[in-house]
XYZ file of N, CA, C and O in Angstrom:
552
model
N -26.373 -6.022 -15.167
C -24.758 -6.494 -15.537
C -24.264 -7.053 -14.216
O -24.636 -6.338 -13.234
N -23.801 -7.826 -15.032
C -23.191 -8.461 -13.338
C -21.588 -8.080 -12.499
O -21.855 -7.880 -11.511
N -20.772 -7.578 -13.798
C -19.705 -6.163 -12.771
C -19.955 -4.683 -13.182
O -20.425 -4.221 -14.582
N -19.716 -4.067 -12.243
C -19.512 -2.592 -12.892
C -19.098 -2.122 -11.274
O -18.177 -2.801 -10.693
N -18.525 -0.644 -11.492
C -17.570 -0.403 -10.509
C -17.947 -0.684 -9.050
O -16.439 -1.038 -8.303
N -18.507 -0.763 -8.792
C -18.748 -1.029 -7.452
C -18.512 -2.583 -7.361
O -18.060 -2.917 -6.322
N -19.198 -3.522 -8.037
C -18.867 -4.911 -8.332
C -17.741 -5.355 -8.177
O -17.113 -6.595 -7.599
N -17.068 -4.230 -8.587
C -15.467 -5.245 -9.050
C -14.711 -4.458 -7.969
O -12.842 -4.826 -7.744
N -14.354 -3.651 -7.149
C -14.122 -3.273 -5.792
C -13.187 -4.546 -4.985
O -11.887 -4.684 -4.874
N -14.131 -5.348 -4.727
C -13.922 -6.450 -3.595
C -12.864 -7.783 -4.564
O -11.663 -8.003 -4.031
N -12.761 -6.883 -5.706
C -11.652 -7.951 -6.800
C -10.182 -7.444 -6.914
O -9.252 -7.582 -6.481
N -10.698 -6.196 -6.989
C -9.369 -5.136 -6.919
C -8.589 -5.090 -5.876
O -7.122 -5.017 -5.749
N -9.148 -5.154 -4.489
C -8.618 -4.678 -3.479
C -7.418 -5.685 -2.918
O -6.484 -5.165 -2.211
N -7.696 -6.423 -3.161
C -6.195 -8.044 -2.934
C -4.925 -7.487 -4.156
O -3.801 -7.948 -3.346
N -4.688 -6.807 -4.888
C -3.833 -6.233 -5.539
C -2.658 -5.463 -5.218
O -1.632 -6.104 -4.840
N -3.224 -4.556 -4.484
C -2.314 -3.445 -3.504
C -2.183 -4.217 -2.178
O -1.324 -3.647 -1.876
N -3.110 -4.689 -1.824
C -2.379 -5.342 -0.403
C -1.549 -6.388 -0.650
O -0.318 -6.487 0.466
N -1.496 -7.279 -0.975
C -0.779 -8.578 -2.455
C 1.040 -7.299 -2.272
O 1.631 -8.409 -1.805
N 0.315 -6.255 -2.929
C 1.991 -6.034 -4.089
C 2.804 -5.376 -2.755
O 3.450 -5.334 -2.380
N 1.826 -4.774 -1.810
C 2.729 -3.973 -0.731
C 3.649 -4.814 0.209
O 4.036 -4.345 0.882
N 2.816 -5.768 0.422
C 3.162 -6.932 1.802
C 4.381 -7.527 0.997
O 5.275 -7.569 1.901
N 3.943 -7.968 -0.556
C 5.069 -8.496 -1.102
C 6.326 -7.576 -1.143
O 7.253 -8.109 -1.239
N 6.349 -6.672 -1.552
C 7.335 -5.662 -1.279
C 7.958 -5.345 -0.228
O 9.305 -5.161 -0.183
N 7.184 -4.990 0.873
C 7.660 -5.122 2.249
C 8.723 -6.277 2.316
O 9.711 -6.166 3.230
N 8.120 -7.370 2.089
C 8.799 -9.117 2.555
C 10.191 -8.793 1.709
O 10.896 -8.933 2.147
N 10.166 -8.692 0.256
C 11.300 -8.387 -0.808
C 12.419 -6.813 0.510
O 13.826 -7.573 0.139
N 11.693 -6.106 0.886
C 13.005 -5.403 1.529
C 13.520 -5.633 2.279
O 14.422 -5.048 3.183
N 12.302 -6.922 3.293
C 13.079 -7.068 4.771
C 13.706 -7.690 4.332
O 15.377 -8.147 4.744
N 13.545 -8.997 2.987
C 15.290 -9.556 2.884
C 16.256 -9.053 2.160
O 17.297 -9.596 2.783
N 15.863 -7.941 1.695
C 17.083 -7.076 1.494
C 18.130 -6.576 2.204
O 19.138 -6.534 2.298
N 17.199 -6.308 3.569
C 18.157 -6.068 4.521
C 18.681 -7.042 5.338
O 19.811 -6.619 5.925
N 18.115 -7.812 5.443
C 18.188 -9.049 6.582
C 20.026 -9.609 5.773
O 20.894 -10.136 6.265
N 19.259 -10.294 4.043
C 20.672 -10.910 3.674
C 21.696 -9.582 2.800
O 22.450 -10.059 2.210
N 21.525 -8.494 2.698
C 22.320 -7.488 2.079
C 22.034 -7.917 0.617
O 22.891 -7.929 0.187
N 21.029 -7.921 0.133
C 21.032 -8.516 -1.155
C 20.516 -7.309 -2.096
O 19.056 -6.832 -2.124
N 21.098 -7.201 -2.992
C 20.487 -5.866 -4.077
C 19.221 -6.197 -4.789
O 18.818 -5.436 -4.856
N 19.207 -7.777 -5.075
C 17.837 -7.786 -6.333
C 16.618 -7.955 -5.269
O 15.634 -7.933 -6.301
N 17.074 -8.814 -4.228
C 15.596 -8.309 -3.266
C 15.069 -6.969 -3.174
O 13.769 -6.430 -3.154
N 16.156 -5.964 -2.825
C 15.915 -4.181 -2.984
C 15.278 -3.836 -4.258
O 14.164 -3.461 -4.243
N 15.615 -4.717 -5.573
C 15.107 -4.008 -6.194
C 13.387 -4.724 -6.534
O 12.508 -3.914 -7.396
N 13.366 -6.184 -6.544
C 12.544 -6.475 -6.267
C 11.257 -5.928 -5.774
O 10.362 -5.841 -5.939
N 11.743 -5.322 -4.628
C 10.879 -4.507 -3.684
C 10.316 -2.769 -3.763
O 9.113 -2.761 -3.967
N 11.480 -2.991 -4.968
C 10.738 -1.337 -5.347
C 9.906 -1.443 -6.711
O 9.135 -0.648 -6.531
N 10.221 -2.418 -7.655
C 9.378 -2.565 -8.333
C 7.612 -3.386 -8.154
O 6.767 -2.802 -8.242
N 8.147 -3.505 -6.658
C 6.556 -4.561 -6.419
C 5.555 -3.125 -5.630
O 5.028 -3.081 -6.054
N 6.853 -2.446 -5.267
C 5.973 -1.180 -4.508
C 5.626 -0.321 -5.613
O 4.241 0.029 -5.506
N 6.447 -0.200 -6.708
C 5.595 0.666 -7.476
C 4.969 0.290 -8.575
O 3.351 1.398 -8.698
N 4.125 -0.923 -8.453
C 3.382 -1.884 -9.257
C 1.878 -1.416 -8.270
O 0.575 -1.135 -8.567
N 2.205 -1.649 -6.884
C 0.903 -1.883 -5.564
C 0.695 -0.222 -5.878
O -1.227 0.183 -5.883
N 1.565 0.623 -6.053
C 1.281 2.346 -6.057
C 0.290 2.539 -7.478
O -0.707 3.257 -7.437
N 0.815 1.510 -8.618
C -0.126 1.865 -9.571
C -1.653 1.017 -9.734
O -2.448 1.819 -10.310
N -1.527 0.386 -8.621
C -2.546 -0.214 -8.730
C -3.479 0.107 -7.931
O -5.162 0.151 -7.964
N -3.361 1.119 -6.693
C -3.826 1.791 -5.404
C -4.990 2.880 -6.287
O -6.185 2.677 -5.693
N -4.786 3.378 -7.119
C -6.253 4.632 -7.411
C -6.799 3.733 -8.558
O -8.436 4.276 -7.746
N -7.049 2.547 -8.633
C -8.333 1.933 -9.308
C -9.259 1.850 -8.575
O -10.613 1.970 -8.441
N -8.361 0.635 -7.391
C -8.734 0.464 -5.814
C -9.378 1.132 -5.135
O -10.664 0.974 -4.726
N -8.962 2.626 -5.019
C -9.582 3.695 -4.089
C -10.813 4.257 -4.985
O -11.938 4.339 -4.364
N -10.690 4.179 -6.419
C -11.666 4.825 -7.416
C -13.119 3.954 -6.835
O -14.182 4.164 -6.634
N -12.841 2.787 -7.170
C -13.929 1.976 -7.021
C -14.851 1.465 -5.613
O -15.790 1.744 -5.607
N -13.656 1.967 -4.544
C -14.202 1.490 -3.070
C -14.950 3.028 -3.126
O -15.679 2.857 -2.656
N -14.497 3.825 -3.525
C -14.798 5.443 -2.997
C -16.563 5.124 -4.163
O -18.033 4.780 -3.441
N -16.365 5.005 -5.042
C -17.849 4.372 -6.017
C -18.985 3.291 -5.404
O -20.038 3.633 -5.235
N -17.943 2.653 -4.690
C -19.144 0.996 -3.671
C -19.883 2.099 -2.746
O -20.729 1.894 -2.120
N -18.939 2.802 -1.747
C -19.330 3.463 -0.825
C -20.384 4.065 -1.239
O -21.175 4.497 -0.236
N -20.301 5.398 -2.304
C -21.243 6.072 -2.454
C -22.890 5.360 -2.913
O -23.698 6.374 -2.908
N -22.660 4.286 -2.684
C -24.155 3.629 -3.445
C -24.615 3.266 -2.207
O -26.135 2.793 -2.106
N -24.514 3.235 -1.064
C -24.650 3.306 0.233
C -25.043 4.549 1.059
O -25.984 5.117 1.397
N -23.910 5.556 0.836
C -23.515 6.887 1.533
C -23.999 7.951 0.522
O -23.940 7.878 -0.955
N -23.089 9.380 1.045
C -22.870 10.701 0.204
C -21.123 10.857 1.038
O -20.815 10.180 1.431
N -21.129 12.329 0.146
C -19.392 12.030 -0.041
C -19.785 12.810 1.463
O -18.717 12.890 1.826
N -20.866 13.960 2.133
C -20.654 14.024 3.771
C -20.669 12.998 4.622
O -19.725 13.300 5.515
N -20.532 11.910 3.974
C -20.007 10.462 5.046
C -19.148 10.086 4.752
O -18.644 9.364 6.000
N -17.923 10.380 4.308
C -16.756 9.631 4.292
C -16.108 9.965 4.958
O -15.119 9.396 5.957
N -16.313 11.135 5.527
C -15.161 11.368 6.754
C -15.462 10.856 8.451
O -14.633 10.788 9.353
N -16.319 10.068 8.117
C -16.948 9.217 9.470
C -16.595 7.850 8.515
O -16.486 6.820 9.239
N -15.937 7.481 7.520
C -15.538 5.680 7.055
C -14.499 5.860 7.688
O -13.499 5.800 6.525
N -14.161 4.974 8.735
C -12.523 4.955 9.542
C -11.818 4.114 8.292
O -10.675 4.151 7.916
N -12.256 2.829 7.681
C -11.484 2.190 6.002
C -10.897 3.416 5.368
O -9.984 3.084 5.318
N -11.717 3.523 4.712
C -11.159 5.018 3.808
C -10.540 6.077 3.944
O -9.560 6.414 3.324
N -10.599 6.228 5.477
C -9.371 7.406 5.977
C -8.220 7.000 6.168
O -6.840 7.142 5.703
N -8.303 5.583 6.780
C -7.012 4.235 6.941
C -6.318 4.154 5.684
O -4.757 4.318 5.508
N -7.429 4.180 4.773
C -6.523 3.575 3.459
C -5.811 4.603 2.735
O -4.544 4.406 2.365
N -6.016 5.684 3.050
C -5.598 6.941 2.394
C -4.343 7.498 3.226
O -3.194 7.479 2.506
N -4.043 7.369 4.491
C -3.439 7.456 5.290
C -2.137 6.454 4.817
O -1.095 7.016 4.427
N -2.410 5.070 5.284
C -1.336 4.040 4.581
C -0.639 4.196 2.864
O 0.450 4.583 2.756
N -2.074 4.354 2.270
C -1.597 4.970 0.696
C -0.369 6.228 0.591
O 0.658 6.041 -0.144
N -1.017 7.055 1.273
C -0.218 8.836 1.289
C 1.529 8.514 1.581
O 2.053 8.485 1.560
N 1.096 7.550 3.070
C 2.565 7.226 3.820
C 3.237 6.294 2.579
O 4.364 6.382 2.548
N 2.807 5.082 2.285
C 3.398 4.749 1.249
C 4.589 5.024 -0.285
O 5.292 4.901 -1.015
N 3.001 6.317 -0.696
C 3.710 6.894 -1.620
C 5.373 7.766 -0.958
O 5.968 7.795 -2.151
N 5.007 8.509 -0.033
C 5.933 9.255 0.614
C 7.455 8.857 0.904
O 8.158 8.703 0.107
N 7.012 7.299 1.169
C 8.167 6.245 1.200
C 8.608 5.725 -0.239
O 10.057 6.112 -0.528
N 8.018 5.848 -0.817
C 8.358 5.639 -2.160
C 8.995 6.667 -3.129
O 10.543 6.352 -3.724
N 8.705 7.618 -2.889
C 9.302 9.217 -3.553
C 10.669 9.644 -2.599
O 11.732 9.334 -3.238
N 10.837 8.883 -1.421
C 11.919 9.053 -0.698
C 12.840 7.963 -1.239
O 14.411 8.096 -1.247
N 11.975 7.161 -1.730
C 13.020 5.740 -1.662
C 13.621 6.489 -3.697
O 15.084 6.003 -3.685
N 13.501 7.059 -4.327
C 13.831 7.657 -5.473
C 14.571 8.891 -5.045
O 15.895 8.502 -5.507
N 14.421 9.374 -4.335
C 14.956 10.731 -4.273
C 16.073 10.857 -3.142
O 17.233 11.169 -3.785
N 16.332 9.531 -2.203
C 17.496 9.709 -1.889
C 17.812 8.297 -1.765
O 19.193 7.861 -1.317
N 17.525 7.641 -3.010
C 18.116 6.235 -3.207
C 18.229 5.341 -2.376
O 19.548 4.733 -1.869
N 17.150 5.040 -1.294
C 17.455 4.266 -0.145
C 17.869 2.749 -0.437
O 17.326 2.147 -0.814
N 19.446 2.832 -0.466
C 19.779 1.479 -1.007
C 20.883 1.097 -0.259
O 20.828 1.782 0.995
N 22.245 0.175 -0.293
C 22.725 -0.252 0.340
C 24.255 1.011 0.741
O 25.008 0.764 1.180
N 23.826 1.867 0.010
C 25.084 3.241 0.494
C 24.570 4.099 1.354
O 25.665 5.260 1.897
N 23.323 3.879 2.237
C 22.837 4.853 3.296
C 23.141 4.500 4.237
O 23.396 2.854 4.434
N 23.606 4.975 5.528
C 23.979 4.321 6.885
C 22.369 3.938 7.605
O 21.400 3.526 6.901
N 22.662 2.789 8.110
C 22.092 1.593 8.748
C 20.837 2.171 9.127
O 19.492 1.759 9.436
N 21.308 3.381 9.916
C 20.285 3.832 10.401
C 18.672 4.176 9.945
O 17.897 4.506 9.685
N 19.206 5.136 8.404
C 18.290 5.849 7.375
C 17.436 4.609 6.911
O 16.220 4.259 6.890
N 18.094 3.475 6.485
C 17.430 2.350 6.436
C 16.763 1.748 6.913
O 15.186 1.019 6.847
N 17.139 1.799 8.511
C 15.799 1.375 9.109
C 14.415 1.776 10.322
O 13.763 1.240 9.645
N 15.070 2.982 9.663
C 13.999 3.994 10.023
C 13.005 3.928 8.515
O 11.645 4.032 8.987
N 13.447 3.984 7.568
C 12.634 3.297 5.977
C 11.978 2.575 6.187
O 10.826 2.429 6.267
N 12.115 1.370 6.729
C 12.142 -0.383 6.700
C 10.861 -0.414 7.970
O 9.262 -0.650 8.027
N 11.116 0.874 8.988
C 9.818 0.898 10.066
C 9.036 1.928 9.777
O 7.714 1.314 10.091
N 8.926 2.590 8.817
C 7.673 3.407 8.612
C 7.318 2.327 7.314
O 5.586 2.197 7.305
N 8.123 1.662 6.894
C 7.398 0.814 5.742
C 5.972 -0.315 6.243
O 5.301 -0.595 6.150
N 6.685 -0.689 7.091
C 6.004 -1.810 8.288
C 4.938 -0.854 8.734
O 3.779 -1.844 8.749
N 5.162 0.088 9.379
C 4.030 0.549 10.115
C 2.689 0.672 9.118
O 1.590 0.335 9.237
N 3.232 1.550 7.455
C 2.079 1.728 6.454
C 1.715 0.672 5.960
O -0.045 0.809 5.854
N 2.168 -0.804 5.958
C 1.430 -1.762 5.621
C 0.712 -2.824 6.608
O -0.482 -2.941 6.734
N 1.071 -1.868 7.967
C 0.270 -2.638 9.336
C -1.010 -1.900 8.916
O -2.167 -2.678 9.362
N -0.742 -0.874 8.910
C -2.071 0.358 8.423
C -3.084 0.067 7.741
O -4.237 -0.281 7.576
N -2.359 -0.820 6.283
C -3.225 -1.003 4.982
C -3.769 -2.391 5.757
O -5.272 -2.397 4.836
N -3.383 -3.163 6.104
C -4.068 -4.326 7.178
C -4.809 -4.119 7.342
O -6.401 -4.640 7.581
N -4.776 -3.064 8.270
C -5.966 -2.884 9.454
C -7.139 -2.101 8.754
O -8.384 -2.875 8.780
N -7.081 -1.274 7.839
C -7.815 -0.857 6.726
C -8.567 -1.522 6.389
O -10.001 -1.742 6.043
N -8.002 -2.550 6.021
C -8.153 -3.800 4.925
C -9.556 -4.638 5.775
O -10.904 -4.988 5.107
N -8.850 -4.703 6.916
C -9.562 -5.465 7.756
C -10.936 -4.429 8.340
O -12.513 -5.205 8.400
N -11.100 -3.313 8.558
C -11.873 -2.351 8.503
C -13.370 -2.397 7.028
O -14.545 -2.361 7.428
N -12.517 -2.864 6.425
C -13.037 -2.727 4.521
C -14.283 -3.975 4.765
O -15.409 -3.823 4.347
N -13.450 -4.802 5.471
C -14.336 -6.090 5.062
C -15.270 -5.972 5.574
O -16.476 -6.639 5.360
N -15.254 -5.437 7.603
C -16.494 -6.117 8.243
C -17.280 -4.949 7.621
O -18.949 -5.396 7.936
N -17.029 -3.659 7.085
C -18.220 -2.736 6.615
C -19.469 -3.307 5.900
O -20.000 -2.870 5.430
N -18.186 -4.652 4.703
C -18.714 -4.781 3.824
C -19.820 -6.201 3.937
O -20.253 -6.688 3.309
N -19.501 -6.479 5.354
C -20.167 -7.151 6.304
C -19.500 -8.755 5.421
O -20.861 -9.484 5.171
N -18.569 -8.980 5.273
C -17.733 -10.374 4.823
C -16.914 -10.774 5.866
O -16.683 -12.153 4.965
N -16.729 -10.154 6.696
C -16.390 -10.820 7.887
C -17.303 -11.178 9.456
O -17.904 -10.021 9.209
């Protein structure tokens, strides 16, 4: 069988990476241009990234288990960093919903949110790099 859960992980991994980074781009544009449409685009792009993430993580775990065991997961930096990044992005998304982080809040809260968003996407990029190294794709 040419496609299995292990072999589709490299295909799925691009969706959350592209969606989270595009969502961040929209949030930066919304902040710089004070544009509500970009803020909405950032919200929905981040939502779709969070929807695609569990599938990508699941296929990644399955691909990892083809080579190792659950006991080795704690030593797999790529997986740990992905989980940290996704949990931080999920927390930011929930904060965005709960506190309606849009143009009604002071500049400081929006800047802290944006800084944490940049940090989380940066961690995601680095973890993707580690995953590509582990899979010997780079």
